[in-house]
């Protein structure tokens, strides 16, 4: 999907409108952007204390972000048993549990309980762990990256923290949310 691009800001123009609705472009964005880059998924005040969690979407992928003591963790929001979500919405929990069959995971993503699996041959609960997602923070924002091989957020941000230091991002507070539904890829 090439289009003319002139780096001279004086001749800047908007992207062609078709890029906002083209299904081919959306597929490329999912592959090249959402599956591989850091995306804002929430706010640090949503996971300020032990057990706080929230769910989010990155492209088509559902994730859950949870505060486990001093550690912020992210996982694909998919139970290893039948693929149901292990968390809904946001709140505070001591464990993550799939409502489908009750499989329960610790906040570290380890399988804690698997009802009716006792005595099943070749079932190794210690090997059953939720699939992790990289999470990090920048100011009041929580960001996540689906790519386990992606560079840390600090590498991605380069000098942005130093350049934005004067704005005291850590002191910014969430005031309100507004949702808009528009006909576009994302």
XYZ file of C-alpha atoms in Angstrom:
186
model
C 0.000 0.000 0.000
C 2.180 2.787 -1.228
C 1.127 6.376 -1.562
C 3.158 9.489 -2.350
C 5.020 10.860 0.647
C 6.957 14.100 0.823
C 8.970 14.565 4.046
C 8.763 18.358 3.634
C 6.218 19.395 6.289
C 5.213 22.433 4.228
C 3.658 20.116 1.649
C 2.022 17.795 4.212
C -1.350 16.253 3.483
C -3.589 13.674 5.092
C -3.463 9.983 4.350
C -5.755 8.746 1.594
C -9.230 8.105 3.063
C -9.282 4.497 1.813
C -6.525 3.586 4.297
C -8.990 4.064 7.159
C -11.527 1.529 5.858
C -9.635 -0.876 3.586
C -9.757 -4.465 4.989
C -6.361 -5.229 3.436
C -4.879 -2.259 5.264
C -6.507 -3.424 8.508
C -4.939 -6.872 8.145
C -1.520 -5.272 7.619
C -2.026 -3.005 10.643
C -2.904 -6.006 12.809
C 0.214 -7.862 11.667
C 2.737 -5.022 11.549
C 1.479 -2.685 14.279
C -0.799 -4.298 16.866
C 1.027 -7.644 17.027
C 4.484 -6.068 17.380
C 4.403 -2.620 18.992
C 3.646 -1.081 22.360
C 0.011 -0.009 22.718
C -1.681 2.009 25.463
C -4.158 -0.341 27.176
C -5.036 1.400 30.432
C -3.991 3.608 33.312
C -1.779 2.922 36.305
C -4.559 3.972 38.703
C -6.572 0.976 37.444
C -3.908 -1.393 38.809
C -2.592 0.569 41.772
C -2.974 -2.086 44.487
C -2.456 -5.823 44.824
C -5.145 -7.781 42.952
C -6.372 -4.871 40.824
C -6.941 -5.884 37.212
C -8.463 -4.710 33.952
C -9.077 -6.272 30.570
C -8.262 -4.693 27.222
C -8.020 -5.433 23.516
C -5.039 -5.066 21.220
C -6.396 -5.590 17.735
C -8.319 -8.868 17.980
C -6.397 -10.078 21.027
C -7.970 -9.945 24.492
C -5.570 -9.354 27.381
C -5.756 -8.972 31.142
C -3.402 -6.729 33.130
C -3.070 -7.440 36.858
C -1.151 -6.057 39.846
C 0.564 -8.915 41.684
C 2.127 -7.235 44.699
C 4.775 -4.886 43.350
C 4.714 -6.529 39.922
C 2.526 -5.560 36.992
C 1.705 -8.578 34.821
C -0.075 -9.093 31.523
C -1.564 -12.232 30.000
C -3.635 -13.247 27.032
C -7.150 -13.385 28.480
C -7.603 -16.999 27.404
C -8.015 -20.047 29.620
C -5.778 -22.959 28.630
C -8.653 -25.430 28.931
C -11.357 -24.326 26.488
C -10.312 -20.786 25.592
C -12.797 -18.811 27.675
C -11.748 -15.512 29.270
C -10.147 -15.657 32.736
C -11.263 -12.110 33.588
C -14.040 -9.725 32.633
C -14.039 -5.938 32.845
C -12.042 -4.632 35.771
C -11.897 -4.967 39.541
C -9.938 -6.693 42.268
C -9.251 -10.438 42.495
C -6.977 -12.852 44.304
C -7.085 -15.229 41.325
C -8.149 -15.261 37.679
C -10.904 -17.754 36.882
C -12.550 -18.982 33.718
C -16.322 -19.148 34.150
C -16.609 -21.976 31.637
C -15.201 -24.853 33.742
C -13.746 -23.032 36.736
C -10.054 -23.326 35.938
C -8.339 -20.906 38.289
C -4.957 -19.201 37.913
C -2.780 -17.275 40.351
C -1.970 -13.639 39.640
C 1.385 -14.958 38.361
C -0.528 -16.865 35.660
C 0.111 -20.324 37.153
C -2.670 -22.902 37.171
C -4.004 -23.078 40.731
C -7.048 -25.309 40.328
C -8.464 -27.429 37.500
C -11.749 -29.035 38.610
C -12.292 -32.655 37.603
C -8.754 -33.023 36.233
C -7.466 -34.877 39.316
C -5.907 -38.201 38.338
C -5.850 -37.477 34.604
C -2.764 -39.106 33.093
C -0.216 -36.822 31.430
C -1.871 -33.725 32.925
C 0.881 -31.554 34.392
C -0.637 -28.546 36.192
C 2.811 -27.069 36.932
C 3.369 -26.707 33.179
C 0.052 -24.919 32.623
C 0.611 -21.153 32.662
C -1.312 -18.318 31.057
C 0.496 -16.932 28.024
C 2.278 -13.722 29.050
C 2.074 -10.317 27.418
C 4.735 -7.685 28.026
C 3.462 -4.759 30.101
C 5.134 -1.570 31.263
C 4.242 1.940 32.342
C 4.999 5.457 31.176
C 3.676 8.202 33.414
C 0.027 7.364 34.179
C -0.259 4.964 31.236
C -0.053 1.167 31.051
C 1.243 -0.139 27.740
C 1.336 -3.705 26.459
C 3.115 -5.526 23.649
C 1.941 -8.894 22.306
C 5.370 -9.705 20.862
C 7.413 -11.611 23.475
C 10.613 -10.684 21.608
C 9.892 -6.943 21.432
C 12.395 -4.530 22.926
C 11.496 -3.087 26.342
C 9.264 -0.020 26.416
C 12.172 2.190 27.526
C 14.033 1.303 24.322
C 10.946 2.034 22.249
C 10.385 5.429 23.913
C 14.008 6.507 23.397
C 14.313 10.107 24.682
C 10.585 10.799 25.106
C 10.687 10.516 28.945
C 13.401 13.180 29.144
C 11.634 15.423 26.632
C 8.312 15.191 28.507
C 9.676 15.429 32.049
C 8.571 19.068 32.392
C 4.921 18.022 31.976
C 4.937 15.914 35.196
C 3.073 13.033 33.551
C 3.029 11.006 36.795
C 0.781 13.627 38.404
C -1.800 13.601 35.606
C -5.174 12.145 36.578
C -7.955 10.576 34.562
C -10.925 12.929 34.342
C -13.405 11.330 31.958
C -13.861 8.946 29.082
C -15.801 9.513 25.886
C -16.438 6.815 23.330
C -17.157 7.479 19.683
C -18.280 4.945 17.107
C -16.971 5.702 13.661
C -16.772 3.644 10.489
C -13.055 2.893 10.235
C -10.587 0.070 10.777
C -9.833 0.833 14.426
